[in-house]
Short mmCIF file of C-alpha atoms in Angstrom, two decimals:
data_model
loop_
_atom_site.label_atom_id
_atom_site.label_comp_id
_atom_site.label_asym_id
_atom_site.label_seq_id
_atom_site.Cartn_x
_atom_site.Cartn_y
_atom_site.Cartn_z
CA UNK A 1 0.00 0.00 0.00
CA UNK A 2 1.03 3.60 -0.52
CA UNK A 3 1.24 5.94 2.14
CA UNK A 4 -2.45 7.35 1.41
CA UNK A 5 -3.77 3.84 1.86
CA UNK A 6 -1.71 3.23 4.72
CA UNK A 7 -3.38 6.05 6.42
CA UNK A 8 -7.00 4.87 5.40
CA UNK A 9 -6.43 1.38 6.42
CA UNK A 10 -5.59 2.62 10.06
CA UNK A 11 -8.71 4.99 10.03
CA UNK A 12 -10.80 2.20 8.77
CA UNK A 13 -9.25 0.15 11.48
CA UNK A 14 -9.60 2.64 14.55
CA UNK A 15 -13.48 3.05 13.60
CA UNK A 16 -14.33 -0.80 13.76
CA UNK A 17 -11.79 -0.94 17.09
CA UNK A 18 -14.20 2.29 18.55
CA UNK A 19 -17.24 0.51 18.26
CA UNK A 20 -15.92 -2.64 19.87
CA UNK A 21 -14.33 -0.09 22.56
CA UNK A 22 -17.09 1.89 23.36
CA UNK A 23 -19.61 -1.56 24.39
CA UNK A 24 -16.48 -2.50 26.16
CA UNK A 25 -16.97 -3.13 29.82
CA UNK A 26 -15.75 -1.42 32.81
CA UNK A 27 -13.47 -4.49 33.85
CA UNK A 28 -12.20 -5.55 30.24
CA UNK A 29 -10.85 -1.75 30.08
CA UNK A 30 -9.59 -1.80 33.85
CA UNK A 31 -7.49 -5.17 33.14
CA UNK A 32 -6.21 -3.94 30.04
CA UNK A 33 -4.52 -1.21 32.58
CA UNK A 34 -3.42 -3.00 35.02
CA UNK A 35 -2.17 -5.82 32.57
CA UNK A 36 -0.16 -2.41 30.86
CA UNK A 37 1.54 -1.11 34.08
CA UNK A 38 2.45 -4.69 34.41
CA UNK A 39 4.46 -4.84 31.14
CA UNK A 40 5.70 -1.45 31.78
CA UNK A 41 7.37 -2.75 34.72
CA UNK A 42 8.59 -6.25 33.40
CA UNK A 43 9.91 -4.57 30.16
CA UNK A 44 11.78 -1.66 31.27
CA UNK A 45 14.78 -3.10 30.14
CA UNK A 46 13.28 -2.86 26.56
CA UNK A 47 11.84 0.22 27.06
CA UNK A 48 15.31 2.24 28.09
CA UNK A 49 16.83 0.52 25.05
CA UNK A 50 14.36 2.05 22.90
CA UNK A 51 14.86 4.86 24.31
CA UNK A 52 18.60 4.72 24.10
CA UNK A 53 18.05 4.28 20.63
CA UNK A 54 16.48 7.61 20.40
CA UNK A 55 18.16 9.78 22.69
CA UNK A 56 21.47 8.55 20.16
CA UNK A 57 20.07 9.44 17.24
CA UNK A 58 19.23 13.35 18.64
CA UNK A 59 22.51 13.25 19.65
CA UNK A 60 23.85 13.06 16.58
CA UNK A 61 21.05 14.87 14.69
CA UNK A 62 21.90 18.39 17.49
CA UNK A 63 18.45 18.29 18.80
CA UNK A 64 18.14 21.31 21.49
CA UNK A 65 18.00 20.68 25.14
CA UNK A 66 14.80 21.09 25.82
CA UNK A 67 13.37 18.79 23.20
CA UNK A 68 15.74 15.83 24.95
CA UNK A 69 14.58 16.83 28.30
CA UNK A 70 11.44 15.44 27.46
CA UNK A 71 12.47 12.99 24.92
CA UNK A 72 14.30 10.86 27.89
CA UNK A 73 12.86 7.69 29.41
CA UNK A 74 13.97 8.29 32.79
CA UNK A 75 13.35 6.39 35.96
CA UNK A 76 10.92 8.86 37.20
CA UNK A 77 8.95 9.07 33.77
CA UNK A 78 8.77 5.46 33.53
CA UNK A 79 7.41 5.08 37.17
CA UNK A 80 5.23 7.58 36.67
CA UNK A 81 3.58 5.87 33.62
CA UNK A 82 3.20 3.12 35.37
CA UNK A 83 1.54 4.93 38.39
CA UNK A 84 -0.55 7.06 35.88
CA UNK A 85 -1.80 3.18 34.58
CA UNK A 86 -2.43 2.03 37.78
CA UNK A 87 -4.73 5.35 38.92
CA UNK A 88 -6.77 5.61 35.79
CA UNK A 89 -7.33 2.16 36.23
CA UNK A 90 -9.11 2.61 39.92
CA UNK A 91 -10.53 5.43 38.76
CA UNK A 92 -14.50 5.38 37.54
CA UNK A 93 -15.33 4.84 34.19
CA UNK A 94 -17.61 8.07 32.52
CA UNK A 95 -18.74 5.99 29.62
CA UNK A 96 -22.98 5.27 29.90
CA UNK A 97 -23.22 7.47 32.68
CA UNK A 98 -26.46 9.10 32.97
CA UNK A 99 -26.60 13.01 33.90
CA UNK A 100 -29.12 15.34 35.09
CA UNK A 101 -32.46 13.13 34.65
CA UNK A 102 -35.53 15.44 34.70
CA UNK A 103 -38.88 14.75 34.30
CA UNK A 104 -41.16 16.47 31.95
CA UNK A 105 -44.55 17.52 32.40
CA UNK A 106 -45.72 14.56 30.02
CA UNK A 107 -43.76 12.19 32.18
CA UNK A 108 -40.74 11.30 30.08
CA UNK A 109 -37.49 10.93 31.20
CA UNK A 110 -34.64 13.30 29.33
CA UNK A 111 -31.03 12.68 30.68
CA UNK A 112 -27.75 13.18 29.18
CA UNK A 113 -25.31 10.33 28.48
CA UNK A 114 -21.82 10.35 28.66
CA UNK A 115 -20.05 8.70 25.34
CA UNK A 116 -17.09 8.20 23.92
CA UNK A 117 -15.61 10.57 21.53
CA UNK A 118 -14.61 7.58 18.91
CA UNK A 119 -11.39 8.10 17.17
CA UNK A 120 -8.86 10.06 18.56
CA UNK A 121 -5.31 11.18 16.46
CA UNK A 122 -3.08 12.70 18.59
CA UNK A 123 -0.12 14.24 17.04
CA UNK A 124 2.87 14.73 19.53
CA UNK A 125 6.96 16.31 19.51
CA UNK A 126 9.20 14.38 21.57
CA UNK A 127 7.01 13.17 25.15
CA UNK A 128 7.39 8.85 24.67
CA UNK A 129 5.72 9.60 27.83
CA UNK A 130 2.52 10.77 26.38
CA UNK A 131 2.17 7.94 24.53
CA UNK A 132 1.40 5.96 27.29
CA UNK A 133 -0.95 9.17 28.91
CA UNK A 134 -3.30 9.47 25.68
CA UNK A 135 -3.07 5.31 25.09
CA UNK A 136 -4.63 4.62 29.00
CA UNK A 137 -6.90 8.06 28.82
CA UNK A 138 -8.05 7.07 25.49
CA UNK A 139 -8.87 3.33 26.69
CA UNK A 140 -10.69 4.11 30.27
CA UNK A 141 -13.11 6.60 28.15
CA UNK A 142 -13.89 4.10 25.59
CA UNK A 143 -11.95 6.11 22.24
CA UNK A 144 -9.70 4.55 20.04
CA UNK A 145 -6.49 6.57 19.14
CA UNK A 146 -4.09 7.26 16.36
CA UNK A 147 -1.00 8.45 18.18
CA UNK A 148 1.58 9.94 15.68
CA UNK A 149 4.98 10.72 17.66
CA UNK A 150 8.02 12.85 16.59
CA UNK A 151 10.40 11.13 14.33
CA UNK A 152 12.77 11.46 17.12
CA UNK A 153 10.69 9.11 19.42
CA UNK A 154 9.93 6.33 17.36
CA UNK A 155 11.94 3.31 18.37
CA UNK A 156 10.46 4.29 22.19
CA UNK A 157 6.78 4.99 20.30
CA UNK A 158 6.41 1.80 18.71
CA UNK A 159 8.01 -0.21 21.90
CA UNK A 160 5.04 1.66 24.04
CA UNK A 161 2.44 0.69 21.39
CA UNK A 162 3.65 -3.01 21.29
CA UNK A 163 3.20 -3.09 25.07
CA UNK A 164 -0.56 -1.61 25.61
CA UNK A 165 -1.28 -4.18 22.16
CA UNK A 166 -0.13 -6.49 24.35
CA UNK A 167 -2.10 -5.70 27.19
CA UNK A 168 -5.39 -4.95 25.27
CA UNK A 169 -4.95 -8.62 23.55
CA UNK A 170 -4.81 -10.07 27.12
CA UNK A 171 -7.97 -8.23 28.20
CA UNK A 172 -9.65 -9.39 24.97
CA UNK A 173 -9.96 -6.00 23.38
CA UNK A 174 -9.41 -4.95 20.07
CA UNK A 175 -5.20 -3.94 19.51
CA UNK A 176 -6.50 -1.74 17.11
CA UNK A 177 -7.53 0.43 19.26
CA UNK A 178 -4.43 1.48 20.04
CA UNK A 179 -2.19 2.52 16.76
CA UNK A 180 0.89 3.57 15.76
CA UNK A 181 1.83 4.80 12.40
CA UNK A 182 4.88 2.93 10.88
CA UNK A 183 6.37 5.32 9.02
CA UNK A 184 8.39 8.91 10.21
CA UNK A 185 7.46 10.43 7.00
CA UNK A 186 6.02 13.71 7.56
CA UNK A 187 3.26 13.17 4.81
CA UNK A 188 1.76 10.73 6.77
CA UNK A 189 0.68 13.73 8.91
CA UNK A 190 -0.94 15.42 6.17
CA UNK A 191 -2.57 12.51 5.28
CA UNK A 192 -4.12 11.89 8.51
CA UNK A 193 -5.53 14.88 8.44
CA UNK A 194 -7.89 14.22 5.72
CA UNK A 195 -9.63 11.47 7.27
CA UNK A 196 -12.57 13.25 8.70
CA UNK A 197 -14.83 9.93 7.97
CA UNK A 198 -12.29 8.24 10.72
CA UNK A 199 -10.87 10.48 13.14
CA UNK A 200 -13.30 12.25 14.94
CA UNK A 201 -10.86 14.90 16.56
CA UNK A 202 -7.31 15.44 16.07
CA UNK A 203 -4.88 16.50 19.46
CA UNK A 204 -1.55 18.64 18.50
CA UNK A 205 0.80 18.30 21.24
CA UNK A 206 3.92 19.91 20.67
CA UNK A 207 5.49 23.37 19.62
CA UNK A 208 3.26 26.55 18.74
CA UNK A 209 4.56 25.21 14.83
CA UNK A 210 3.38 21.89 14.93
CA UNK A 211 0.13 22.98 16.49
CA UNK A 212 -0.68 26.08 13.76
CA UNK A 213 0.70 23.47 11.16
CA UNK A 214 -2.14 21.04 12.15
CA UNK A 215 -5.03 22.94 12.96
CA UNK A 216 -4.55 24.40 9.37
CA UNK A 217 -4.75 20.89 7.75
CA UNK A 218 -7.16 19.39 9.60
CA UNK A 219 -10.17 18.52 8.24
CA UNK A 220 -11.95 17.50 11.80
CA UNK A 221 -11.93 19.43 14.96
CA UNK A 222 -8.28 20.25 16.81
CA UNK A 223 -8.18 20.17 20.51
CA UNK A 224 -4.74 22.71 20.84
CA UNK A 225 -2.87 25.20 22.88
CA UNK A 226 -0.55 27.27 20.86
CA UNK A 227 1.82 27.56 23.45
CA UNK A 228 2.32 28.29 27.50
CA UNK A 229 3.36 31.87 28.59
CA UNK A 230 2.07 31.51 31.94
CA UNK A 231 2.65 34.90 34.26
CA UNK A 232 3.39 34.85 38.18
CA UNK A 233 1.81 38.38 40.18
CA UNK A 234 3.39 39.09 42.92
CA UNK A 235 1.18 41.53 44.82
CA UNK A 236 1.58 44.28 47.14
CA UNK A 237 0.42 41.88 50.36
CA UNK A 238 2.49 38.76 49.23
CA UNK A 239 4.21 36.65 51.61
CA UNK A 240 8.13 36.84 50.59
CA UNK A 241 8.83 33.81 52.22
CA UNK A 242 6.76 32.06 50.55
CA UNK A 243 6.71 34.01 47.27
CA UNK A 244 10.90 33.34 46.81
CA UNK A 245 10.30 29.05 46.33
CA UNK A 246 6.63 29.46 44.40
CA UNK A 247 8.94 31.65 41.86
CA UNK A 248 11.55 29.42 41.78
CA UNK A 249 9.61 26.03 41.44
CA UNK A 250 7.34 27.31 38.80
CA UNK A 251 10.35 28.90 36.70
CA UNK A 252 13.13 25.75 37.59
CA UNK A 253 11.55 22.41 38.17
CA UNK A 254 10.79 21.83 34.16
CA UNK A 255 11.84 24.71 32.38
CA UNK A 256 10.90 23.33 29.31
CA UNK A 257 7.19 22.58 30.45
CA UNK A 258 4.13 24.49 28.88
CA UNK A 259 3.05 25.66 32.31
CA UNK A 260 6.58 26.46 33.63
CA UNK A 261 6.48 30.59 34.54
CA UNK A 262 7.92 32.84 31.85
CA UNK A 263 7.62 36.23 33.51
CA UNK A 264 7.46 37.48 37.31
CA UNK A 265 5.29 40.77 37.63
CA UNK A 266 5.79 42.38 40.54
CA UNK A 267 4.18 45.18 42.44
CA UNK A 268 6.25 48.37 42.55
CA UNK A 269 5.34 48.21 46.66
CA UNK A 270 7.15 45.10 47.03
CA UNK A 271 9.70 44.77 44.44
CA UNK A 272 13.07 46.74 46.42
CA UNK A 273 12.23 43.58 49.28
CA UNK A 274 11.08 40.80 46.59
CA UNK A 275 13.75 40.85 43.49
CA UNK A 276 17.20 40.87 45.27
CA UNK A 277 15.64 37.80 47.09
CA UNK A 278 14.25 36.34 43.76
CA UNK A 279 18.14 37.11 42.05
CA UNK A 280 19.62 35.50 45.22
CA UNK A 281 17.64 32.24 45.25
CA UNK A 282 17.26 31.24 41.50
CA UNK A 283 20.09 33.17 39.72
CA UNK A 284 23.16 31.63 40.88
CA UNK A 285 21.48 28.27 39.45
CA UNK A 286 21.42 29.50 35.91
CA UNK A 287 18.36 31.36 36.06
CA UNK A 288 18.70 35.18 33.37
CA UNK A 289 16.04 38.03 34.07
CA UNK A 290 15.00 40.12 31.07
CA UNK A 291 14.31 42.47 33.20
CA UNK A 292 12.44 46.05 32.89
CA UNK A 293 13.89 49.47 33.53
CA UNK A 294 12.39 49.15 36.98
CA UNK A 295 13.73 45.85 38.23
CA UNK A 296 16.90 45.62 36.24
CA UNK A 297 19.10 47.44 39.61
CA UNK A 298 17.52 44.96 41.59
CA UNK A 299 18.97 42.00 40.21
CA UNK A 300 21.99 42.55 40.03
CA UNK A 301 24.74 40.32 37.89
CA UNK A 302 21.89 37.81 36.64
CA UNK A 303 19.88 40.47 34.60
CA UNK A 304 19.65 41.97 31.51
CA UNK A 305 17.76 44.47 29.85
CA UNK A 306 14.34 43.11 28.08
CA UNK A 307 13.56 43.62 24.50
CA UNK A 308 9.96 44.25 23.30
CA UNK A 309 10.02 40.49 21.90
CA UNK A 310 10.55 39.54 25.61
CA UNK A 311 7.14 40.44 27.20
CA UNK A 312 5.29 37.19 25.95
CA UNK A 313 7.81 34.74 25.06
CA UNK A 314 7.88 31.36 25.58
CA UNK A 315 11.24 30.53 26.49
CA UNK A 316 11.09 27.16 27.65
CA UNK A 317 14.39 27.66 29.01
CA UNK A 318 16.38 29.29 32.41
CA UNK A 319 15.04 32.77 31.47
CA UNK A 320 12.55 34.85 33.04
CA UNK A 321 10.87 38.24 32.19
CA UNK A 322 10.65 40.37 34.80
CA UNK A 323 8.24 43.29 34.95
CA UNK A 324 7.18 46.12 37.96
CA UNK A 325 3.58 47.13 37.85
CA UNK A 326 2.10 49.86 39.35
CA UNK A 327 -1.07 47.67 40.53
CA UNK A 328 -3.63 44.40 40.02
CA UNK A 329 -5.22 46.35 37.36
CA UNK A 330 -1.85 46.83 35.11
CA UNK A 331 -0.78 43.00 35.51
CA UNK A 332 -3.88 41.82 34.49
CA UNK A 333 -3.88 44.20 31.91
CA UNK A 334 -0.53 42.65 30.92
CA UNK A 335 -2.08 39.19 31.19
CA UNK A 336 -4.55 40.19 28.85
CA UNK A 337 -2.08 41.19 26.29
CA UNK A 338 0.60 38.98 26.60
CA UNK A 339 -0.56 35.49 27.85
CA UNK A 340 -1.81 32.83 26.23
CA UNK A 341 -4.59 31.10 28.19
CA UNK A 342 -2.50 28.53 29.66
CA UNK A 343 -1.63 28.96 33.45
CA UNK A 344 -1.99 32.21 35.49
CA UNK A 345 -0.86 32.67 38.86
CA UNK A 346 -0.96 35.72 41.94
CA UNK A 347 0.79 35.67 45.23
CA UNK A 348 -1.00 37.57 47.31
CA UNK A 349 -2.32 37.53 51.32
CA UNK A 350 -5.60 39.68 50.27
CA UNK A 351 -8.27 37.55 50.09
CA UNK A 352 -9.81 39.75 47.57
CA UNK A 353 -7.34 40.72 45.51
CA UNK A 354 -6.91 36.78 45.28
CA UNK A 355 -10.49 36.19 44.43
CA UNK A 356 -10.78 39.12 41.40
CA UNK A 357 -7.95 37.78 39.68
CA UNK A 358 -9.40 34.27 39.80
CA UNK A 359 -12.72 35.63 38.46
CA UNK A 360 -11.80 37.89 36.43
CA UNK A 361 -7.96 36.45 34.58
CA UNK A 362 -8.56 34.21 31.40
CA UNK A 363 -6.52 31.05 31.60
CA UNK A 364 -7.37 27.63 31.45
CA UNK A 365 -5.65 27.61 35.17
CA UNK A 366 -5.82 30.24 37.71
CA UNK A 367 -3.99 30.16 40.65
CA UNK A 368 -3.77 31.51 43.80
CA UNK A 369 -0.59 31.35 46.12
CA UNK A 370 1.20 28.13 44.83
CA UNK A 371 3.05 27.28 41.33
CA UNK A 372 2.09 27.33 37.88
CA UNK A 373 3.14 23.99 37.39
CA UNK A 374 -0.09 22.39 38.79
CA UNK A 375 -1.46 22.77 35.29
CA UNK A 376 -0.93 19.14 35.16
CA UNK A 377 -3.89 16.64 34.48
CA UNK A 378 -2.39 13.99 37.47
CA UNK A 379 -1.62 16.93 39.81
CA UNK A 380 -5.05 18.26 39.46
CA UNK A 381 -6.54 14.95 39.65
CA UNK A 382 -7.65 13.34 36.62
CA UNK A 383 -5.22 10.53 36.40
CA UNK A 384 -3.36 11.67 33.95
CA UNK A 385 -3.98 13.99 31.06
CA UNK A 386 -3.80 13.64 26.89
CA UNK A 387 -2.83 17.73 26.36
CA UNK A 388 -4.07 21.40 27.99
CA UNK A 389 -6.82 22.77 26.23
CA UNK A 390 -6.39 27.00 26.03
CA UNK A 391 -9.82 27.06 23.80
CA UNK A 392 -12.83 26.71 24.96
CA UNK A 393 -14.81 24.23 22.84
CA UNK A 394 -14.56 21.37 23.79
CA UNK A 395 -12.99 21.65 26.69
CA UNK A 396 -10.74 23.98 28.43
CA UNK A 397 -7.62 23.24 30.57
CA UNK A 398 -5.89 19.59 30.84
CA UNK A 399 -7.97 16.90 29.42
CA UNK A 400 -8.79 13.75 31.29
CA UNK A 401 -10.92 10.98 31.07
CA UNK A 402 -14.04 12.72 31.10
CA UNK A 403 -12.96 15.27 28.64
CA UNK A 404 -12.39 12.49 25.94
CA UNK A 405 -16.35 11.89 26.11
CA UNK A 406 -19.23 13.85 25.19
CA UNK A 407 -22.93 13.69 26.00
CA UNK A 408 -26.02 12.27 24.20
CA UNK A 409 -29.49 13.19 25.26
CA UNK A 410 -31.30 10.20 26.04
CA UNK A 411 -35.07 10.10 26.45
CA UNK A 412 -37.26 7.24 28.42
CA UNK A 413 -40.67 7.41 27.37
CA UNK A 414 -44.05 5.38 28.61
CA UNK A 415 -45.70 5.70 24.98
CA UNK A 416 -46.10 9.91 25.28
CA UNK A 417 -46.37 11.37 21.58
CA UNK A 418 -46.03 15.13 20.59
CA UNK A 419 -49.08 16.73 19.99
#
């Protein structure tokens, strides 16, 4: 087959695997799971091979630091795959659930239930790791998925997709459910994208080029974020002591992470006592400020002066814009300009200062008084998470199991007919 028929063949595939997916039961999808974290455990030795395999081949191909950051198969990433199988396992399963049952005045029933979404392609940079996320999400809400890595993590791709065919064999499921495509030609992306009778929604994970690249192309619905400029405020009233390891967690713990912190606003009250403790803590460990007019004599050695294309990058790296503001009103102002819907965060000890920028800042994350990197589908709760919605429809923020379904109306009717 040519590459177009390739492509087909796998829609055609993932559609038949949906339908056998979505009747699945509760326990078939559970063992499949558990039967996966299993594997992942057994065959680590394979796994880090595979991954050896890839983390050569950047070598030699230059790939930047960040990209190999979250290319690598480390002992923590593999343990927390295997954790993130084991809690979406235990965790309950959306698919028939029945919401919101209300009676009419004629006496029928009208409810909404939840569904599977039925073919998922997810198209990913880098991240082996979220093969395994959008593979176990995909399974416990009853989708079949298309899951088209970077060229750069195929060896480690294709070893995760032999293990969760392995596991969904065991449980008796279809292994089509779960696909890979064979090929790292880049057509094969393009091609995808056409198959609107298959795929039902399409999932760019990955730089703000991939994303625009796919959303362009696609002939069915993209579930995207463009990219994660996520803002810290530290207000007036903010706890320093607290404020100095927020800062530095959100801006140093993963860098390269879409919900790491790219710029610390500060309020002009609090910025002579704040910054020199900011510079202190995080810039001896490699951290640069682009800093304003304002803050640049307050950080000393570690800062530079910002350029216009500063205010709003994503950096994705040990940098960090750093901006005075006269008041709440200005940073969310700034917000509002610069960010990008991702992850918003204020430091503050006034309760409502706190609450108006929760109500009032547009991200798919506010927070108040802790890090931005809680923007995280398993730190929030959901198990694990396939990618961070920043629009709206059809969902908005990281996307877990229940995000993967929708809802049908249902009806339950005693023989009523409309007059």
């Amino acid at each position: 087959m040519d590459l177009r028929e390739q492509m087909v063949d796998m829609g055609r595939r993932a559609k038949a695997a949906s339908r056998r997916l979505s009747a699945a039961s509760g326990k078939a999808k559970q063992d499949a799971l558990l039967i996966l974290a299993d594997l992942l455990e057994t065959e680590a030795p394979a796994i880090r091979e595979a991954n050896r395999l890839d983390l050569d081949e950047a070598a030699e191909n230059g790939l930047d630091k960040a990209r190999v950051q979250r290319l690598t198969i480390s002992d923590k990433v593999l343990k927390s795959m295997i954790q993130g199988c084991r809690e979406v396992a235990a965790m309950a399963d959306p698919v028939g659930e029945i919401e919101s049952m209300v009676k009419r005045p004629n006496g029928m029933l009208v409810g909404r239930m939840r569904v599977p979404l039925g073919v998922v392609a997810m198209i990913y940079e880098s991240r082996p790791n979220a093969t395994v996320d959008a593979g176990i999400l995909c399974l416990k809400a009853g989708n079949a998925v298309i899951l088209r890595g970077g060229s750069e993590a195929f060896h480690s791709n294709r070893c995760l997709a032999d293990l969760m065919h392995k596991a969904l064999e065991k449980a008796g499921l279809p292994s089509d459910a779960v696909q890979v495509p064979p090929t790292t030609d880049r057509e094969a992306v393009a091609e995808m994208l056409k198959l609107e009778e298959y795929i039902d929604v399409v999932i760019p994970r990955g730089g703000e080029g991939l994303i625009r690249a796919v959303t362009s192309q696609a002939t069915m619905p993209v579930l995207k974020h463009y990219k994660g400029v996520c803002q810290i405020f530290a207000d007036a009233s903010c706890d320093i002591d607290k404020a100095v390891p927020i800062i530095e967690n959100a801006k140093m713990q993963y860098p390269s992470g879409c919900n790491a912190a790219e710029c610390l606003l500060v309020h002009r009250d609090v910025a002579g006592r704040l910054l020199p403790r900011v510079a202190e803590a995080i810039g001896p460990k490699g951290v640069k400020f682009k800093a304003c007019p304002e803050s640049l004599p307050l950080l000393g050695a570690y800062a530079e002066p910002a350029a216009d294309e500063d205010w709003g990058c994503e950096f994705l790296d040990l940098i960090l814009a750093v901006k005075v503001v006269a008041d709440l009103d200005e940073a969310m102002d700034y917000i509002a300009e610069y960010g990008s819907n991702h992850t918003e965060a204020i430091l503050s000890e006034d309760y409502a200062n706190c609450m108006r920028f929760v109500r009032e800042v547009d991200a798919s994350l506010v927070v108040a008084n802790s890090t931005t990197r809680f923007n995280d589908g398993a730190q929030l709760g959901l198990g694990a998470e396939i990618g961070i919605s920043t629009s709206k429809l059809h969902a908005y923020g990281p996307m877990g199991i229940k995000e993967l379904t929708s809802a049908k109306f249902v009806l339950l009717g005693e023989g009523q007919i409309r007059e």
